[in-house]
Amino acid sequence: MMLATSTLLARFQHPAQVVAAGFATAIGIGTLLLSLPAATAEGVSTGWLNALFTAASAVCVTGLVLVDTEAHWSVFGEVVIAGLAQVGGLGIMTMATVFTLLVSGRLGLRARIAAQTETKSLSMSDVRRLVLKVVVFSLSCEAVAAAVLTGRFVLGYGESFGRALYLGVFHGVTAFNSAGFALWPDSLMRFVADPWICMTIAIAAIVGGLGFPVVFELARLWRQPSKWTVLTRITVGTSVILLTFGTLVFLATEWRNPATLGGLDDGNKLMAAFFTAVMPRSAGFNVLDVAQMYPSSWLATDLLMFIGGGSAGTAGGIKVTTFGMLAFIVWTEMRGESRVNIGRRRLPETTQRQVVTITVLGVTLVAISTYVLLALTPYGLDQVLFEVISAFGTTGLSTGITADLGTAGHTLLAVLMFIGRIGPLTLGSALALNRRTRRYELPEERVIVG
C-alpha cells in the first residue's frame, strides 16, 4: 500500500503533470475572474466560453480573442488579462529553463523529479537563484519596453501620462511574453509607420522568444561565437534565417498589395515586412491587415507560426531549435553520414528521436484539428489552417474568422492553445528525463523506405 502511494505521488511530480496542472489552474482562476461583472465594460457577466477562451489565450500567451479587448473588458478585466499573460510567460520561462538545465545535466536536484528518474541535480538554492534571474530579467525587459512606449504615447500622441503609462505597461507585458493582446481594435495597424512603437514591440518579442539560457549566454559571450553552445548557435542562426526569409517573402508578396504594403513608402514597407516576419514567432500583433494578405503570405506565415521561437522562451511552436536540428538531421542523411554533427559537437541519437517525435506529433495534431474545424465551419482550407496553426503555435494572428467559429470551434482552439503552450515543453522534458535501458536487442531487419 505504501509502495503504491509512493509511486502515485512520484508520478504526480513528473514535470509534464506539474506543468499541465499549473497552467490548467491558472486558466481556471482566470476564467472565474473574467466571469465577474466587474471584468466587463458594461458591468455584466460575460459568457463562460468567452471567459474561458480569453483566459486560455492569455495564460497560454496566444492573443486570439472573441471580442474587442478594449471595448468589451473593463480596466479590471484588462489588468487580469495582462496578469494572466505575465503568469503564463514567467511560468514557461522559469519551468523551461529549469528543465533545460536538468536535461543538460549541468546542475542537479537532490530530490527525484520523476518516479524512476534520477538526475545529476541542482541544489534548491541554485533553483531559487535561477528563478530569481528569470524573474528579474523578464521584469527588466518589460520595464524598458514600457518606458519607451510610455514616452512615445506622451510625446507622439498627446496621451496623458497616466493613460500612456497604462498603455506602455500593458503592451510591454504582452509583447515580451508574446501574448499579442492589444488595446486597439486593429491591433497595431494605426502605428504601421511609427518605428518607436513597431521596433520596441518587435525587439521585446524577439528577446522574450529567444529564451533565457540563450540571452544570458549571448550577454556573456557575444564577442566569442566559437564558445557558444549548440543551443545558442541553432537558436540564433535559425532565428536570423527565418526572420530574413519572412521579411523577404512578405516584401516580395505584398509589395503591390494596396490593402497591406502597397500604400506605404519603401522604408515603411521594409519595417512593416520585418515586423510581420517577427510576429509569427508567437507574438501575435499585426501592423498589416492579415485578412487582406494574399494566400501565399498566409502559407509563409503558417510555416513561421508552426516553427515558433526559441526553447525556454515565451514563444510557441515546435521551436526553432527543433526545426534547426531537424534540418541538420536531414542534411546528414542526404550526405550519407552516420553521425549528426553541429559545429564541433555531435547530436545524440536520443535528441534526434525527440526532434522527429515532436515534429511528427505537431504535424499530426495540426492536420487532425484542421480536418475537424473544416467539418465544423463553412470556411476554406487556407483560413482554417491559419487559425489552427495560430492556436497551436500560441501566436494569436487571425484572418478574422475566430469569433465566428462557433462553440465547438472555440473549444477546439482553446484546447489547441493549451496543448501548444505546454506540449513541446512537457513532451521534450518527458522524453529527455525518462530514459529506459533495454536489456536485450532484437534481430535487425532492413525495411524499404520510400
Coordinates of C-alpha atoms in Angstrom, one line a residue:
M1 CA 0.0 0.0 0.0
M2 CA 2.8 2.4 1.0
L3 CA 4.7 1.5 -2.2
A4 CA 1.6 2.2 -4.4
T5 CA 1.0 5.5 -2.7
S6 CA 4.7 6.5 -3.1
T7 CA 4.6 5.5 -6.8
L8 CA 1.4 7.6 -7.4
L9 CA 2.9 10.6 -5.7
A10 CA 6.1 10.3 -7.7
R11 CA 4.1 10.1 -10.9
F12 CA 2.2 13.3 -10.0
Q13 CA 5.5 15.0 -9.5
H14 CA 6.6 14.4 -13.1
P15 CA 7.3 17.7 -14.9
A16 CA 4.7 17.1 -17.5
Q17 CA 1.9 16.7 -14.9
V18 CA 3.1 19.6 -12.8
V19 CA 3.2 22.0 -15.8
A20 CA -0.2 20.9 -17.1
A21 CA -1.8 21.2 -13.6
G22 CA -0.3 24.6 -13.1
F23 CA -1.4 26.0 -16.3
A24 CA -4.9 24.5 -16.0
T25 CA -5.2 26.0 -12.6
A26 CA -4.2 29.4 -13.9
I27 CA -6.7 29.2 -16.7
G28 CA -9.5 28.2 -14.2
I29 CA -8.7 31.2 -11.9
G30 CA -8.6 33.5 -14.9
T31 CA -11.9 32.2 -16.2
L32 CA -13.5 32.9 -12.8
L33 CA -12.1 36.4 -12.6
L34 CA -13.1 37.3 -16.2
S35 CA -16.6 35.9 -15.5
L36 CA -17.2 38.6 -12.8
P37 CA -19.4 41.5 -13.8
A38 CA -16.5 43.9 -12.8
A39 CA -14.4 42.4 -15.6
T40 CA -16.6 43.8 -18.4
A41 CA -17.1 47.4 -19.5
E42 CA -20.9 47.1 -19.3
G43 CA -20.8 45.6 -15.8
V44 CA -22.5 42.4 -16.7
S45 CA -21.1 38.9 -16.5
T46 CA -19.6 37.6 -19.8
G47 CA -20.4 34.1 -21.1
W48 CA -18.4 31.2 -19.7
L49 CA -16.9 30.4 -23.1
N50 CA -15.7 33.9 -23.8
A51 CA -14.1 34.0 -20.3
L52 CA -12.5 30.6 -20.7
F53 CA -11.3 31.3 -24.2
T54 CA -9.8 34.6 -23.2
A55 CA -8.2 33.2 -20.0
A56 CA -6.7 30.3 -22.0
S57 CA -5.5 32.7 -24.7
A58 CA -3.8 34.9 -22.0
V59 CA -2.3 32.2 -19.9
C60 CA -1.0 30.4 -23.0
V61 CA 0.3 33.8 -24.2
T62 CA -1.6 33.5 -27.5
G63 CA -3.7 36.5 -28.2
L64 CA -6.6 35.1 -30.1
V65 CA -9.8 36.9 -29.0
L66 CA -13.5 36.6 -29.5
V67 CA -14.3 40.2 -28.6
D68 CA -12.6 43.6 -28.8
T69 CA -10.3 43.7 -25.8
E70 CA -10.6 47.4 -25.0
A71 CA -14.4 47.7 -25.8
H72 CA -15.6 44.5 -24.0
W73 CA -13.4 44.4 -20.9
S74 CA -13.1 46.9 -18.1
V75 CA -9.8 48.1 -16.7
F76 CA -10.1 45.3 -14.2
G77 CA -10.6 42.8 -16.9
E78 CA -7.6 44.2 -18.9
V79 CA -5.4 44.0 -15.8
V80 CA -6.5 40.4 -15.3
I81 CA -5.6 39.6 -18.9
A82 CA -2.2 41.2 -18.6
G83 CA -1.6 39.4 -15.3
L84 CA -2.5 36.1 -16.8
A85 CA -0.1 36.7 -19.7
Q86 CA 2.6 37.6 -17.1
V87 CA 2.0 34.4 -15.2
G88 CA 2.0 32.4 -18.4
G89 CA 5.1 33.9 -19.7
L90 CA 7.1 33.8 -16.5
G91 CA 5.8 30.2 -15.8
I92 CA 7.0 29.0 -19.2
M93 CA 10.4 30.8 -18.9
T94 CA 11.0 29.5 -15.4
M95 CA 9.9 25.9 -15.9
A96 CA 11.5 25.6 -19.3
T97 CA 14.8 27.0 -18.1
V98 CA 14.9 24.6 -15.1
F99 CA 14.0 21.7 -17.4
T100 CA 16.7 22.7 -19.8
L101 CA 19.3 22.7 -17.1
L102 CA 18.1 19.3 -15.7
V103 CA 18.3 17.8 -19.2
S104 CA 21.7 19.2 -19.9
G105 CA 23.0 17.8 -16.6
R106 CA 24.8 21.0 -15.7
L107 CA 23.2 21.3 -12.3
G108 CA 21.5 18.8 -10.0
L109 CA 18.5 18.3 -7.8
R110 CA 18.7 16.4 -4.5
A111 CA 15.2 15.0 -4.8
R112 CA 13.7 12.9 -7.5
I113 CA 11.9 14.7 -10.4
A114 CA 10.1 11.6 -11.6
A115 CA 9.2 8.2 -10.3
Q116 CA 12.1 6.3 -11.9
T117 CA 14.5 9.1 -12.9
E118 CA 17.5 10.4 -11.1
T119 CA 19.3 13.4 -12.4
K120 CA 22.6 14.9 -11.6
S121 CA 20.8 17.5 -9.8
L122 CA 20.9 21.1 -8.6
S123 CA 20.5 22.3 -5.1
M124 CA 17.4 24.2 -4.1
S125 CA 19.5 27.4 -3.6
D126 CA 20.6 27.1 -7.3
V127 CA 17.0 26.7 -8.4
R128 CA 16.0 29.8 -6.4
R129 CA 18.8 31.9 -7.8
L130 CA 17.9 30.7 -11.3
V131 CA 14.2 31.5 -10.9
L132 CA 15.1 34.9 -9.5
K133 CA 17.3 35.7 -12.5
V134 CA 14.5 34.7 -14.9
V135 CA 12.0 37.0 -13.0
V136 CA 14.4 39.9 -12.8
F137 CA 15.4 39.5 -16.5
S138 CA 11.7 39.4 -17.6
L139 CA 10.6 42.3 -15.5
S140 CA 13.6 44.4 -16.6
C141 CA 12.8 43.8 -20.3
E142 CA 9.2 44.6 -19.8
A143 CA 10.1 47.8 -17.9
V144 CA 12.4 49.0 -20.6
A145 CA 9.7 48.4 -23.3
A146 CA 7.0 50.0 -21.2
A147 CA 9.2 53.1 -20.6
V148 CA 9.9 53.6 -24.3
L149 CA 6.2 53.0 -25.2
T150 CA 5.0 55.4 -22.5
G151 CA 7.3 58.1 -23.7
R152 CA 6.2 57.7 -27.2
F153 CA 2.5 57.8 -26.3
V154 CA 3.0 61.0 -24.3
L155 CA 5.3 62.8 -26.8
G156 CA 4.0 61.5 -30.1
Y157 CA 0.2 61.0 -29.4
G158 CA -0.6 63.5 -26.7
E159 CA -1.8 60.9 -24.2
S160 CA -1.9 61.9 -20.5
F161 CA 1.0 60.4 -18.5
G162 CA -1.4 58.0 -16.6
R163 CA -3.0 56.7 -19.8
A164 CA 0.3 56.5 -21.6
L165 CA 1.8 54.5 -18.7
Y166 CA -1.1 52.1 -18.6
L167 CA -0.8 51.5 -22.4
G168 CA 3.0 51.2 -22.1
V169 CA 2.9 48.7 -19.3
F170 CA 0.1 46.6 -20.8
H171 CA 1.8 46.3 -24.2
G172 CA 5.3 45.9 -22.7
V173 CA 4.0 42.9 -20.8
T174 CA 2.1 41.4 -23.7
A175 CA 4.9 42.0 -26.1
F176 CA 7.7 40.4 -24.1
N177 CA 5.5 37.5 -23.1
S178 CA 4.4 37.0 -26.8
A179 CA 0.8 37.4 -25.7
G180 CA -0.4 39.5 -28.6
F181 CA -3.2 41.3 -26.8
A182 CA -3.6 45.0 -27.9
L183 CA -5.9 47.7 -26.6
W184 CA -7.0 48.8 -30.1
P185 CA -9.5 47.0 -32.4
D186 CA -7.0 47.0 -35.2
S187 CA -4.1 45.7 -33.1
L188 CA -1.2 48.0 -34.0
M189 CA -2.2 48.8 -37.6
R190 CA -2.5 52.5 -36.8
F191 CA 1.2 52.5 -35.9
V192 CA 2.5 50.9 -39.1
A193 CA 4.7 53.9 -39.8
D194 CA 5.9 54.5 -36.3
P195 CA 9.3 52.9 -35.7
W196 CA 9.2 53.7 -31.9
I197 CA 6.1 51.6 -31.4
C198 CA 6.8 48.9 -34.0
M199 CA 10.5 48.3 -33.2
T200 CA 10.0 48.3 -29.5
I201 CA 7.3 45.7 -29.7
A202 CA 9.3 43.6 -32.2
I203 CA 12.5 43.7 -30.1
A204 CA 10.7 42.8 -26.9
A205 CA 9.1 39.9 -28.7
I206 CA 12.4 38.7 -30.2
V207 CA 14.2 38.9 -26.8
G208 CA 11.4 37.1 -25.0
G209 CA 11.2 34.5 -27.7
L210 CA 15.0 33.7 -27.7
G211 CA 14.8 32.0 -24.3
F212 CA 16.6 32.8 -21.0
P213 CA 19.6 30.5 -21.4
V214 CA 20.4 31.9 -24.9
V215 CA 20.0 35.5 -23.9
F216 CA 22.3 35.2 -20.9
E217 CA 24.9 33.2 -22.9
L218 CA 24.8 35.9 -25.6
A219 CA 25.3 38.6 -22.9
R220 CA 28.4 36.8 -21.6
L221 CA 29.9 35.6 -24.9
W222 CA 28.6 37.8 -27.7
R223 CA 32.1 38.5 -28.8
Q224 CA 33.1 34.9 -28.8
P225 CA 30.7 32.9 -31.0
S226 CA 33.2 30.0 -31.1
K227 CA 32.3 29.3 -27.4
W228 CA 28.6 29.3 -27.9
T229 CA 26.7 26.2 -27.0
V230 CA 24.9 24.2 -29.7
L231 CA 21.6 25.5 -28.3
T232 CA 22.6 29.2 -28.8
R233 CA 24.1 28.5 -32.2
I234 CA 21.0 26.8 -33.5
T235 CA 18.6 29.3 -31.9
V236 CA 20.4 32.4 -33.2
G237 CA 21.3 31.0 -36.6
T238 CA 17.8 29.6 -37.3
S239 CA 16.1 32.8 -36.0
V240 CA 18.2 35.0 -38.2
I241 CA 17.4 32.8 -41.3
L242 CA 13.7 32.7 -40.5
L243 CA 13.4 36.4 -39.9
T244 CA 15.3 37.2 -43.1
F245 CA 13.2 34.7 -45.0
G246 CA 9.9 36.1 -43.6
T247 CA 10.9 39.7 -44.3
L248 CA 11.9 39.0 -47.9
V249 CA 8.8 36.8 -48.6
F250 CA 6.4 39.5 -47.3
L251 CA 8.2 42.2 -49.2
A252 CA 8.0 40.3 -52.4
T253 CA 4.5 39.1 -52.0
E254 CA 2.7 42.1 -50.5
W255 CA 4.8 44.9 -52.1
R256 CA 2.0 45.9 -54.5
N257 CA -1.0 44.8 -52.4
P258 CA -2.9 48.1 -51.9
A259 CA -4.6 46.6 -48.7
T260 CA -1.2 45.9 -47.0
L261 CA 2.2 47.2 -48.1
G262 CA 1.1 48.9 -51.3
G263 CA 0.2 52.3 -49.7
L264 CA 3.5 52.7 -47.7
D265 CA 6.7 54.2 -48.8
D266 CA 9.8 52.0 -49.2
G267 CA 11.2 52.5 -45.7
N268 CA 7.9 51.7 -44.0
K269 CA 7.4 48.8 -46.3
L270 CA 10.6 47.3 -45.0
M271 CA 9.8 48.0 -41.4
A272 CA 6.3 46.6 -41.8
A273 CA 7.6 43.4 -43.5
F274 CA 10.2 42.9 -40.8
F275 CA 7.5 43.4 -38.1
T276 CA 5.2 41.0 -39.9
A277 CA 8.1 38.4 -40.0
V278 CA 8.7 38.7 -36.3
M279 CA 5.1 38.3 -35.1
P280 CA 4.6 34.7 -36.2
R281 CA 7.4 33.7 -33.7
S282 CA 4.3 33.8 -31.5
A283 CA 4.0 37.5 -30.6
G284 CA 0.7 37.9 -32.4
F285 CA 0.5 41.7 -33.0
N286 CA -0.1 42.9 -36.6
V287 CA 0.5 46.2 -38.4
L288 CA -0.9 44.9 -41.6
D289 CA -4.5 43.6 -42.2
V290 CA -3.9 39.8 -42.1
A291 CA -7.3 39.2 -43.7
Q292 CA -6.2 41.2 -46.8
M293 CA -3.0 39.3 -47.3
Y294 CA -2.5 37.0 -50.3
P295 CA -2.8 33.3 -49.6
S296 CA 0.9 32.9 -50.4
S297 CA 1.6 35.2 -47.5
W298 CA -0.7 33.1 -45.3
L299 CA 1.2 30.0 -46.2
A300 CA 4.6 31.6 -45.3
T301 CA 3.0 32.8 -42.0
D302 CA 1.7 29.2 -41.3
L303 CA 5.3 27.9 -41.6
L304 CA 6.7 30.6 -39.4
M305 CA 4.0 30.1 -36.7
F306 CA 4.4 26.3 -36.7
I307 CA 8.2 26.7 -36.1
G308 CA 7.8 29.4 -33.5
G309 CA 10.6 30.8 -31.3
G310 CA 13.4 29.6 -29.1
S311 CA 13.3 26.9 -26.4
A312 CA 12.9 28.1 -22.8
G313 CA 11.3 31.3 -24.0
T314 CA 7.9 32.8 -24.2
A315 CA 7.4 31.8 -27.9
G316 CA 5.4 28.8 -29.0
G317 CA 5.6 26.4 -31.9
I318 CA 7.8 23.3 -32.2
K319 CA 10.7 25.8 -31.6
V320 CA 13.5 27.0 -33.8
T321 CA 15.9 24.6 -32.1
T322 CA 13.7 21.6 -33.1
F323 CA 13.5 22.9 -36.7
G324 CA 17.2 23.7 -36.9
M325 CA 18.2 20.2 -35.6
L326 CA 15.7 18.6 -38.0
A327 CA 17.5 20.4 -40.9
F328 CA 20.8 19.1 -39.7
I329 CA 19.4 15.5 -39.4
V330 CA 18.0 15.7 -43.0
W331 CA 21.2 17.1 -44.3
T332 CA 23.3 14.4 -42.6
E333 CA 21.1 11.7 -44.0
M334 CA 21.3 13.2 -47.5
R335 CA 25.1 13.2 -47.3
G336 CA 25.1 9.5 -46.2
E337 CA 26.9 10.3 -42.9
S338 CA 26.2 8.2 -39.8
R339 CA 26.5 10.9 -37.2
V340 CA 24.8 14.3 -37.0
N341 CA 27.4 16.9 -36.2
I342 CA 26.7 20.6 -35.4
G343 CA 29.8 22.6 -35.3
R344 CA 32.3 20.7 -33.2
R345 CA 29.6 18.7 -31.3
R346 CA 27.8 15.5 -32.1
L347 CA 24.0 15.4 -31.7
P348 CA 23.0 12.4 -29.5
E349 CA 20.7 9.8 -31.1
T350 CA 18.2 10.3 -28.3
T351 CA 17.9 14.0 -29.1
Q352 CA 17.4 13.2 -32.8
R353 CA 14.5 10.9 -31.9
Q354 CA 13.0 13.6 -29.7
V355 CA 13.2 16.1 -32.6
V356 CA 11.4 13.8 -35.0
T357 CA 8.8 12.8 -32.4
I358 CA 7.9 16.5 -31.6
T359 CA 7.7 17.4 -35.2
V360 CA 5.6 14.5 -36.3
L361 CA 3.2 14.9 -33.4
G362 CA 2.9 18.6 -34.1
V363 CA 2.1 18.0 -37.8
T364 CA -0.4 15.2 -36.8
L365 CA -2.2 17.4 -34.3
V366 CA -2.5 20.3 -36.8
A367 CA -3.7 18.0 -39.5
I368 CA -6.4 16.4 -37.4
S369 CA -7.5 19.7 -35.9
T370 CA -7.7 21.3 -39.4
Y371 CA -9.9 18.4 -40.6
V372 CA -12.2 18.8 -37.6
L373 CA -12.5 22.5 -38.0
L374 CA -13.2 22.2 -41.7
A375 CA -16.0 19.9 -40.9
L376 CA -17.5 22.2 -38.3
T377 CA -17.3 25.5 -40.1
P378 CA -18.0 26.9 -43.6
Y379 CA -14.5 28.4 -44.1
G380 CA -11.9 27.2 -46.6
L381 CA -8.7 25.4 -46.0
D382 CA -6.4 28.5 -46.1
Q383 CA -8.3 30.3 -43.3
V384 CA -8.9 27.2 -41.2
L385 CA -5.3 26.0 -41.4
F386 CA -4.1 29.5 -40.5
E387 CA -6.4 29.6 -37.4
V388 CA -5.3 26.1 -36.3
I389 CA -1.6 26.8 -36.6
S390 CA -2.0 30.1 -34.9
A391 CA -3.6 28.4 -31.9
F392 CA -1.2 25.5 -31.8
G393 CA 1.8 27.9 -32.1
T394 CA 0.3 30.2 -29.5
T395 CA 0.7 33.1 -32.0
G396 CA -2.6 34.9 -31.9
L397 CA -2.7 36.1 -35.5
S398 CA -6.0 35.6 -37.3
T399 CA -7.6 36.1 -40.7
G400 CA -10.7 37.4 -38.9
I401 CA -12.8 34.3 -38.5
T402 CA -12.0 33.5 -34.8
A403 CA -15.2 34.9 -33.4
D404 CA -17.4 33.1 -36.0
L405 CA -16.2 29.5 -35.4
G406 CA -19.0 28.6 -33.0
T407 CA -18.8 26.9 -29.6
A408 CA -17.2 23.7 -30.9
G409 CA -14.6 25.6 -32.9
H410 CA -13.8 27.9 -30.0
T411 CA -13.4 24.9 -27.6
L412 CA -11.1 23.2 -30.1
L413 CA -9.0 26.3 -30.4
A414 CA -8.8 26.7 -26.6
V415 CA -7.6 23.1 -26.3
L416 CA -5.1 23.7 -29.1
M417 CA -3.7 26.7 -27.3
F418 CA -3.3 24.7 -24.1
I419 CA -1.6 21.8 -25.9
G420 CA 0.5 24.1 -27.9
R421 CA 1.7 26.0 -24.9
I422 CA 2.6 23.1 -22.7
G423 CA 3.0 20.4 -25.3
P424 CA 6.6 20.9 -26.7
L425 CA 8.0 21.7 -23.2
T426 CA 6.4 18.8 -21.4
L427 CA 6.9 16.3 -24.2
G428 CA 10.5 17.4 -24.6
S429 CA 11.2 17.1 -20.9
A430 CA 9.4 13.8 -20.6
L431 CA 11.3 12.3 -23.4
A432 CA 14.6 13.6 -22.1
L433 CA 14.1 12.7 -18.4
N434 CA 12.5 9.3 -19.0
R435 CA 15.2 7.1 -20.4
R436 CA 14.9 3.4 -20.1
T437 CA 17.7 1.0 -20.9
R438 CA 16.6 -2.1 -22.8
R439 CA 18.5 -5.2 -21.5
Y440 CA 18.3 -7.0 -24.8
E441 CA 18.3 -6.3 -28.5
L442 CA 16.1 -7.8 -31.2
P443 CA 17.4 -9.0 -34.5
E444 CA 17.8 -6.3 -37.1
E445 CA 15.7 -6.3 -40.4
R446 CA 16.1 -3.9 -43.3
V447 CA 12.8 -2.3 -44.5
I448 CA 12.3 -0.5 -47.8
V449 CA 11.9 3.2 -47.2
G450 CA 10.3 5.5 -49.9

